XYZ file of C-alpha atoms in Angstrom:
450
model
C 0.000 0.000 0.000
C 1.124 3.482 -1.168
C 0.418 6.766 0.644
C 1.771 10.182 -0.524
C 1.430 13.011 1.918
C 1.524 16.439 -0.053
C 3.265 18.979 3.041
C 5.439 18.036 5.202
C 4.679 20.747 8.034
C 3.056 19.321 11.461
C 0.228 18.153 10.660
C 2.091 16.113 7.359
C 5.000 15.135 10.072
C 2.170 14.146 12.820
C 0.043 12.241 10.237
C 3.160 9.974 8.641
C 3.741 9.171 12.472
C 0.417 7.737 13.064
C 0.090 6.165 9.631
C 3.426 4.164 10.429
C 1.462 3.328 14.261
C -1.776 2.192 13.575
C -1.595 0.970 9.709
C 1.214 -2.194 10.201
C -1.218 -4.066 11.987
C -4.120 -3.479 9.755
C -2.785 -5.449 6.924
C -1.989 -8.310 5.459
C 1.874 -9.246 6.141
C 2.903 -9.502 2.646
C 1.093 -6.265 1.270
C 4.193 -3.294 1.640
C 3.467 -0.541 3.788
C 5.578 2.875 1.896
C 4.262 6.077 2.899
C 6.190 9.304 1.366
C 5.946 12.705 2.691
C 6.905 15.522 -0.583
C 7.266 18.795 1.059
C 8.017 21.700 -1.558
C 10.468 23.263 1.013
C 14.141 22.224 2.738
C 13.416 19.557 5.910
C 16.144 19.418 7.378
C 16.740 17.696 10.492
C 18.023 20.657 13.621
C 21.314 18.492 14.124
C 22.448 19.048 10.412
C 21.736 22.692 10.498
C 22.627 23.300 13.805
C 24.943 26.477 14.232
C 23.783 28.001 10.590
C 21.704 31.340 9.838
C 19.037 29.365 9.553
C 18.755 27.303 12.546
C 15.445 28.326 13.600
C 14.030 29.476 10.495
C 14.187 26.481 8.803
C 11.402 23.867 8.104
C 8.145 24.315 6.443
C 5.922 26.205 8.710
C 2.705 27.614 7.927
C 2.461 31.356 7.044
C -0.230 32.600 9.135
C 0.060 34.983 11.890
C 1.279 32.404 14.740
C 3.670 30.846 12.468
C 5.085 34.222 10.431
C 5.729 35.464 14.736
C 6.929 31.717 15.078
C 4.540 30.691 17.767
C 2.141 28.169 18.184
C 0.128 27.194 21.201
C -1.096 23.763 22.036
C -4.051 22.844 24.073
C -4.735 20.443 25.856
C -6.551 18.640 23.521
C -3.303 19.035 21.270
C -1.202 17.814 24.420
C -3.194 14.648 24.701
C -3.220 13.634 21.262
C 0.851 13.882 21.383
C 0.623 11.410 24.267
C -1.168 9.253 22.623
C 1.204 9.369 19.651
C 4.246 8.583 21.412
C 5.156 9.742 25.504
C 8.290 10.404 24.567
C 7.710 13.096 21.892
C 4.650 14.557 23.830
C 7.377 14.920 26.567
C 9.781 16.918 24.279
C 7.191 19.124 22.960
C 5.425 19.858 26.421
C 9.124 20.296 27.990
C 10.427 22.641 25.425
C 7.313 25.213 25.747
C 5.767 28.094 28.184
C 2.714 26.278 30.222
C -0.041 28.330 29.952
C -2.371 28.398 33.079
C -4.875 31.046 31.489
C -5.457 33.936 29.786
C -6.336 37.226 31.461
C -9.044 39.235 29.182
C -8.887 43.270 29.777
C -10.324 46.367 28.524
C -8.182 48.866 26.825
C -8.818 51.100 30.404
C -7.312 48.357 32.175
C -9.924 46.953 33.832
C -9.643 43.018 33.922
C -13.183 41.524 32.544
C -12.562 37.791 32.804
C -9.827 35.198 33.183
C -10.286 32.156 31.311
C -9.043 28.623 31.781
C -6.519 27.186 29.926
C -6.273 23.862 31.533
C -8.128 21.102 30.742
C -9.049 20.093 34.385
C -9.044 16.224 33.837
C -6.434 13.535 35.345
C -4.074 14.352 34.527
C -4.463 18.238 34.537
C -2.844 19.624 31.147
C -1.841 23.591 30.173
C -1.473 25.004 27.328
C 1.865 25.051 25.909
C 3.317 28.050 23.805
C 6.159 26.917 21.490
C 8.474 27.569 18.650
C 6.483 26.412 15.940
C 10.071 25.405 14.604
C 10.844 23.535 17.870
C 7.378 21.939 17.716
C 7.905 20.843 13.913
C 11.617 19.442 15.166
C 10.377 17.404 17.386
C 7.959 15.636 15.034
C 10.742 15.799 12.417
C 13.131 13.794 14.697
C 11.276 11.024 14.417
C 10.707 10.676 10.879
C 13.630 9.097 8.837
C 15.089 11.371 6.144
C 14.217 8.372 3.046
C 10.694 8.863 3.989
C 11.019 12.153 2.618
C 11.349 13.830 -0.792
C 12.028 17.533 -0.132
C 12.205 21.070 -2.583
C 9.740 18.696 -4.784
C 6.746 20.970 -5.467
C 3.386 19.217 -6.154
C 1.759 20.927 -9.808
C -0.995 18.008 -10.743
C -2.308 14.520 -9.349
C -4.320 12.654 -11.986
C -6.241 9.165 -11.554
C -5.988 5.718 -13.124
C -8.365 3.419 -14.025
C -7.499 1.044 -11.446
C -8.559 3.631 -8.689
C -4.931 4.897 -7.715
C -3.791 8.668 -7.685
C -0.900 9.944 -10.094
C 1.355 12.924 -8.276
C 3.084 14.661 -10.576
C 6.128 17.149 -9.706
C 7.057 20.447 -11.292
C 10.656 19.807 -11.806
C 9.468 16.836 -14.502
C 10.909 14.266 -12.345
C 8.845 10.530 -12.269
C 5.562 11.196 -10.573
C 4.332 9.123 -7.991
C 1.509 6.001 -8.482
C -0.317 5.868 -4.771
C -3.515 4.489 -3.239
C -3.526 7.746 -1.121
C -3.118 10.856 -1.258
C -3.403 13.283 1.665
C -3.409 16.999 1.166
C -1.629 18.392 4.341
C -0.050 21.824 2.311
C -1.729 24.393 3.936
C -4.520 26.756 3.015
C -3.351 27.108 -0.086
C -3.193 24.209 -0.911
C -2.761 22.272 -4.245
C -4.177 19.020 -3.609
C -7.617 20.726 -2.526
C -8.312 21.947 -5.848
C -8.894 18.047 -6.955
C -10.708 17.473 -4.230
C -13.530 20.331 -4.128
C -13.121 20.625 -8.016
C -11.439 19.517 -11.271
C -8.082 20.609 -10.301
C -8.007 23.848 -12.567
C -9.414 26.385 -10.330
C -9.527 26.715 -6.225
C -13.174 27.289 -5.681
C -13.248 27.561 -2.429
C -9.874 29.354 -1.397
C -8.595 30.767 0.973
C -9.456 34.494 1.792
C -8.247 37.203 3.090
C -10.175 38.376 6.762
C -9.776 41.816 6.791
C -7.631 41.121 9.919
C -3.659 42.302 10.098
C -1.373 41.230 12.567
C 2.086 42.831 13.981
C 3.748 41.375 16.281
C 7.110 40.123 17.310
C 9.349 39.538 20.512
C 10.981 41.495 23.331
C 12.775 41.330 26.557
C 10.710 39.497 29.700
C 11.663 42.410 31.401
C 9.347 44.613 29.754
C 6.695 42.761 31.645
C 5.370 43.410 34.964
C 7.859 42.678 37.584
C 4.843 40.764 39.487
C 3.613 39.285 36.187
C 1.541 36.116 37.440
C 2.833 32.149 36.522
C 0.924 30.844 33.331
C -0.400 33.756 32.416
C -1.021 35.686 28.853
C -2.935 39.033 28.973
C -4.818 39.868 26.049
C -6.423 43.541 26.047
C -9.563 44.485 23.573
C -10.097 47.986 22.311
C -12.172 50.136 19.982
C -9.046 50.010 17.653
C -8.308 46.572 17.866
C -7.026 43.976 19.915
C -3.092 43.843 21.979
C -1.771 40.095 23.639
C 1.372 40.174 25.800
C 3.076 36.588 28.301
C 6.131 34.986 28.329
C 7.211 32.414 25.824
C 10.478 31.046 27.101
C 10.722 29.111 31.093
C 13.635 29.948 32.983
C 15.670 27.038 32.962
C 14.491 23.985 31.032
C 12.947 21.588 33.128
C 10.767 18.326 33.086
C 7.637 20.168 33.689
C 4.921 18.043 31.244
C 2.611 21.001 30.750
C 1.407 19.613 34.152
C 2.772 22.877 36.492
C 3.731 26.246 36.671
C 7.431 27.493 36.113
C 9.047 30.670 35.827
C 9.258 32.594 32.867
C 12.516 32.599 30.571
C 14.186 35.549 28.907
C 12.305 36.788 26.283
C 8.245 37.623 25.746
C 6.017 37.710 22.593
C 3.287 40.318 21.752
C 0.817 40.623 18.712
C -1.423 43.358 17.812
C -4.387 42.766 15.712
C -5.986 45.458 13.566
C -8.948 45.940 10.677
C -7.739 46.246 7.684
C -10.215 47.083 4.561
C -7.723 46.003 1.493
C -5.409 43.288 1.650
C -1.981 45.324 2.578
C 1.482 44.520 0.905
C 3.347 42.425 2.705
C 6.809 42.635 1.167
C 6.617 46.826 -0.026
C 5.071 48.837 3.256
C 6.494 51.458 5.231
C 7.756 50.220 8.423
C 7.752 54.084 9.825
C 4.351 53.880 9.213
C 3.547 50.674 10.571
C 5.175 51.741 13.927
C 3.368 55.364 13.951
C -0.074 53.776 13.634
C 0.613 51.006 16.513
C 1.180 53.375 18.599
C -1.827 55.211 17.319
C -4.233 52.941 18.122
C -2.834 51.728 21.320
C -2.387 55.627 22.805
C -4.392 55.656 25.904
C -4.751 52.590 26.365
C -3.702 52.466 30.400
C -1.977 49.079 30.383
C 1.878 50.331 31.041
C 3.282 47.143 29.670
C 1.418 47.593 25.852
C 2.741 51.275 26.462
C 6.575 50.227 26.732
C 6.359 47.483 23.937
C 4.358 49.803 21.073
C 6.879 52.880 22.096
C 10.102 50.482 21.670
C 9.433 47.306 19.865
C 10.560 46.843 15.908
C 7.880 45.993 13.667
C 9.522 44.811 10.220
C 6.368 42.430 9.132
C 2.838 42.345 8.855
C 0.445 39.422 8.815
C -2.514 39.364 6.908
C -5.183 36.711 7.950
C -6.684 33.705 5.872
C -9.447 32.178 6.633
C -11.036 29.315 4.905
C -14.652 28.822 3.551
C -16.419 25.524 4.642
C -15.288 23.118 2.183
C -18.671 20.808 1.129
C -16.053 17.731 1.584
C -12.756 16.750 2.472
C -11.988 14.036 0.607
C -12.641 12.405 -2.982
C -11.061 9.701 -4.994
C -8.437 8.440 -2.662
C -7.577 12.152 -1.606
C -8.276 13.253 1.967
C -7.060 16.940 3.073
C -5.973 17.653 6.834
C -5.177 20.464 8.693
C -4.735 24.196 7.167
C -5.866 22.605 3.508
C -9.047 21.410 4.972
C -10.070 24.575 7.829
C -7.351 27.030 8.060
C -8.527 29.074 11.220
C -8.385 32.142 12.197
C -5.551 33.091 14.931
C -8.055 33.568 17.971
C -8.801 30.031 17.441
C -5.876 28.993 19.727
C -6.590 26.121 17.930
C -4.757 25.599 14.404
C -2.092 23.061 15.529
C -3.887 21.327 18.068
C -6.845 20.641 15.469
C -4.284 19.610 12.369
C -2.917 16.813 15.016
C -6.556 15.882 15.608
C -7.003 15.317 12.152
C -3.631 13.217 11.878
C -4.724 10.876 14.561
C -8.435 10.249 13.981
C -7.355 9.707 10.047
C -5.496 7.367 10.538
C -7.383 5.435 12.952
C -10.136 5.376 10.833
C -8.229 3.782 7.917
C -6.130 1.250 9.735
C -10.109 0.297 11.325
C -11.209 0.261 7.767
C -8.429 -1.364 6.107
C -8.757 -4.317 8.358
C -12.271 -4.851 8.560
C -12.091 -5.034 4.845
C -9.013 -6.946 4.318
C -10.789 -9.866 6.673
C -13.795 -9.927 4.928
C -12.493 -9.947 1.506
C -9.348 -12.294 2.302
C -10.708 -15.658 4.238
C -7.554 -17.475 3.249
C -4.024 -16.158 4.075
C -2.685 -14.372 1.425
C -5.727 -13.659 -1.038
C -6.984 -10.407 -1.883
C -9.583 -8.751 -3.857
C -9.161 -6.096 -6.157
C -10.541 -2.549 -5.111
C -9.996 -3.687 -1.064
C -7.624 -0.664 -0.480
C -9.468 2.128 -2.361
C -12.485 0.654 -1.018
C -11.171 0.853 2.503
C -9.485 4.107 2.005
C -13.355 5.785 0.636
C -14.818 4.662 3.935
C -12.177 5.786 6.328
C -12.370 9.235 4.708
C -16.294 9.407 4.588
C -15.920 8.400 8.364
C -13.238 11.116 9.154
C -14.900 13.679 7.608
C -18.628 13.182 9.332
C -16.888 12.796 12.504
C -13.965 15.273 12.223
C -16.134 18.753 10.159
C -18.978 19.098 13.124
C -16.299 19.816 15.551
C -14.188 21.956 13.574
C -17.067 24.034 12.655
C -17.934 24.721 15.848
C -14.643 25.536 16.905
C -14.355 27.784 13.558
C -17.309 29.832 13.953
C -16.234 30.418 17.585
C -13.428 31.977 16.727
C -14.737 33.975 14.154
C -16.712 35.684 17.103
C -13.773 36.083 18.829
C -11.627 37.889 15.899
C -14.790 40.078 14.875
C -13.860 41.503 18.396
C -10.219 42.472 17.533
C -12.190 44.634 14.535
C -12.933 48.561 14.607
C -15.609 49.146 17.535
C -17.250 52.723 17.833
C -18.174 53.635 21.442
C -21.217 51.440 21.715
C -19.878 48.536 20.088
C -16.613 48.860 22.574
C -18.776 48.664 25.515
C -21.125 45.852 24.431
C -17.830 43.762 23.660
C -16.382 44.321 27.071
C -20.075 43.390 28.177
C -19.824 39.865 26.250
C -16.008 39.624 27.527
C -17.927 39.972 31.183
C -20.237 37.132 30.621
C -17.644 34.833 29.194
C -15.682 35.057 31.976
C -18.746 33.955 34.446
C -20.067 31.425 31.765
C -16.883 29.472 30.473
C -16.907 25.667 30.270
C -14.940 24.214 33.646
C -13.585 21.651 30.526
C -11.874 23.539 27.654
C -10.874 21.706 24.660
């Protein structure tokens, strides 16, 4: 059996790790398990690049505004999947991260309106971890041996056979690929979706932009409070947008397993989210500009720590962000998508890398289910198989990801969309009612998170 996974970012590196845990006992002994991940950028391991320019830029990380800042937070949800993956990677992940306790919600006159949970409270009791998206994608990477994948190989076409297999086909005209499945984990703009939601010609359903720009970047933990609390990220909400502030480094490095508090490290993150009308230039803007209207819309605002960062911090990108439309399916053909390529989120989410892993694991737990129940049913004597088992199996296990895997990321979607139309342009009305919501949150949140 032959499985090409389009992206090799972490939901690609995630999704080749459970492939290679649930799928070799799902089939027959003599049929071949090779699963191949083509990412169109450089993979390289840490240890070869270790000590060059590019030791933590490397690796094919998603642009959107958590990965451009190079930050991703896991929930718990995330956290758990990990473990069930493999204890010792969940434990490198979780250890090499800032455990997040909860997040404290203010108004842009400094008044605190609710302080939400970022803990899962089950047994065991799991934070949030904020991460290096390039440390996260290392860890996965470690684990994944370098002939599984073919890297700078950019994906332009997949085509299908009459004997129900997939054809990838690479831009540099080197031999395509022949697979039973293809899984489209390259982001929101992603190639392989185009044959899934259409004809492969034209994106129907891509990705757009939200009318939401991000700045953001990192500075000194001693900008924050000298009292700042443990576990804690303070995100403010305005009439001209939205400011989030916390640690992202611990102190020393230490065995903490998301599962307690430790003391913040060197260095701090902050974002600032703004409307945006047109879709702004992101390689020709004027970063004199850029700084002048940060502090613009943050003047006043009586928080003295967003007051230090927006008079001193460098701001030499900007993040537009991309949502995606509900696809009407996920799969089609022997092509499934997964992560970004099938929901790419919105940044208030907190959600994007925790739901790609999701997808990773249920995916393949669904085919290696499939894949066996078929493979006994259709082979009652060692050895013998039946034509069309595989594709048949791998239609089922997609139909069964999809109608289990799209209710929940809707829901999780269209909350966050309610949480970035907060970070938009408020006039005085608007700004109160929001802190109002904020308020009500805070009384009403779930006691279990995601």
């Amino acid at each position: 059996m032959k499985i090409v996974i389009v992206g090799g970012g972490i939901s690609g590196l995630a999704c080749y790790l459970f492939l290679r845990k649930h799928l070799p006992s799902a089939i027959p002994s003599d049929v071949e398990l090779d699963i191949t991940i083509v990412e169109s950028h450089a993979a390289t391991r840490r240890r070869q690049r270790s000590g060059t320019a590019t030791d933590e830029a490397a690796g094919p990380v998603s642009n959107t505004i958590g990965a451009a800042l190079g930050l991703a937070d896991i929930a718990p949800n995330g956290l758990s999947v990990l473990r069930d993956l493999d204890e010792a990677i969940f434990a490198q992940v979780a250890n090499s991260g800032y455990p997040v306790s909860h997040f404290e919600l203010k108004s842009a006159y400094g008044w605190s309106l609710a302080r939400i949970g970022a803990t899962n409270h089950q047994d065991p009791e799991l934070h949030t971890v904020l991460i290096r998206r390039q440390r996260l994608w290392d860890c996965l990477r470690d684990h994944v041996p370098d002939d599984a994948i073919l890297d700078n190989k950019i994906v332009v076409e997949l085509s299908f056979t009459r004997d129900q297999k997939s054809r990838v086909e690479f831009a540099d005209g080197s031999p395509g690929l022949e697979v039973d499945l293809v899984i489209g984990a390259d982001g929101a703009k992603s190639v392989v979706k185009r044959y899934v939601t259409g004809n492969g010609t034209v994106d129907e359903h891509h990705a757009v932009f939200d009318g939401l720009v991000g700045v953001g970047g990192f500075v000194p933990s001693s900008y924050l409070s000298e009292k700042e609390p443990r576990g804690r990220m303070t995100v403010t909400f305005g009439s001209q947008g939205f400011f989030g502030y916390g640690p992202s480094t611990i102190a020393l490095q230490s065995n903490h397993f998301a599962e307690c508090i430790v003391p913040m490290g060197d260095e701090a993150v902050w974002w600032s989210t703004y409307e945006c009308k047109d879709l702004p230039d992101t390689r020709n803007f004027d970063q004199v500009d850029i700084r002048r209207q940060l502090r613009k819309r943050h003047a006043g605002w009586r928080d003295p720590v967003i007051q230090k960062i927006v008079d001193e911090a460098v701001v030499d990108s900007i993040y537009p962000t991309w949502i995606m439309p509900d696809l009407p399916t996920w799969h089609a053909r022997g092509v499934v998508l997964i992560g970004d390529a099938a929901h790419a989120m919105q940044p208030s989410s907190g959600q994007g890398a925790s739901q790609g892993l999701e997808d990773a694991q249920i995916l393949s737990m669904f085919l290696a289910h499939c894949l066996e129940k078929y493979h006994s049913q259709s082979a009652p004597h060692a050895g013998a198989q039946i034509p069309g088992t595989i594709s048949a199996a791998v239609d089922q296990a997609s139909k069964n990801y999809f109608e289990m895997r799209q209710p929940r990321v809707k829901k999780i979607t269209n909350r966050a969309k309610q949480m970035g139309d907060m970070k938009r342009k408020k006039g005085f009305f608007e700004e109160w009612f929001t802190y109002l919501i904020l308020w009500i949150i805070g009384g009403l949140q779930s006691p279990n998170p995601l």
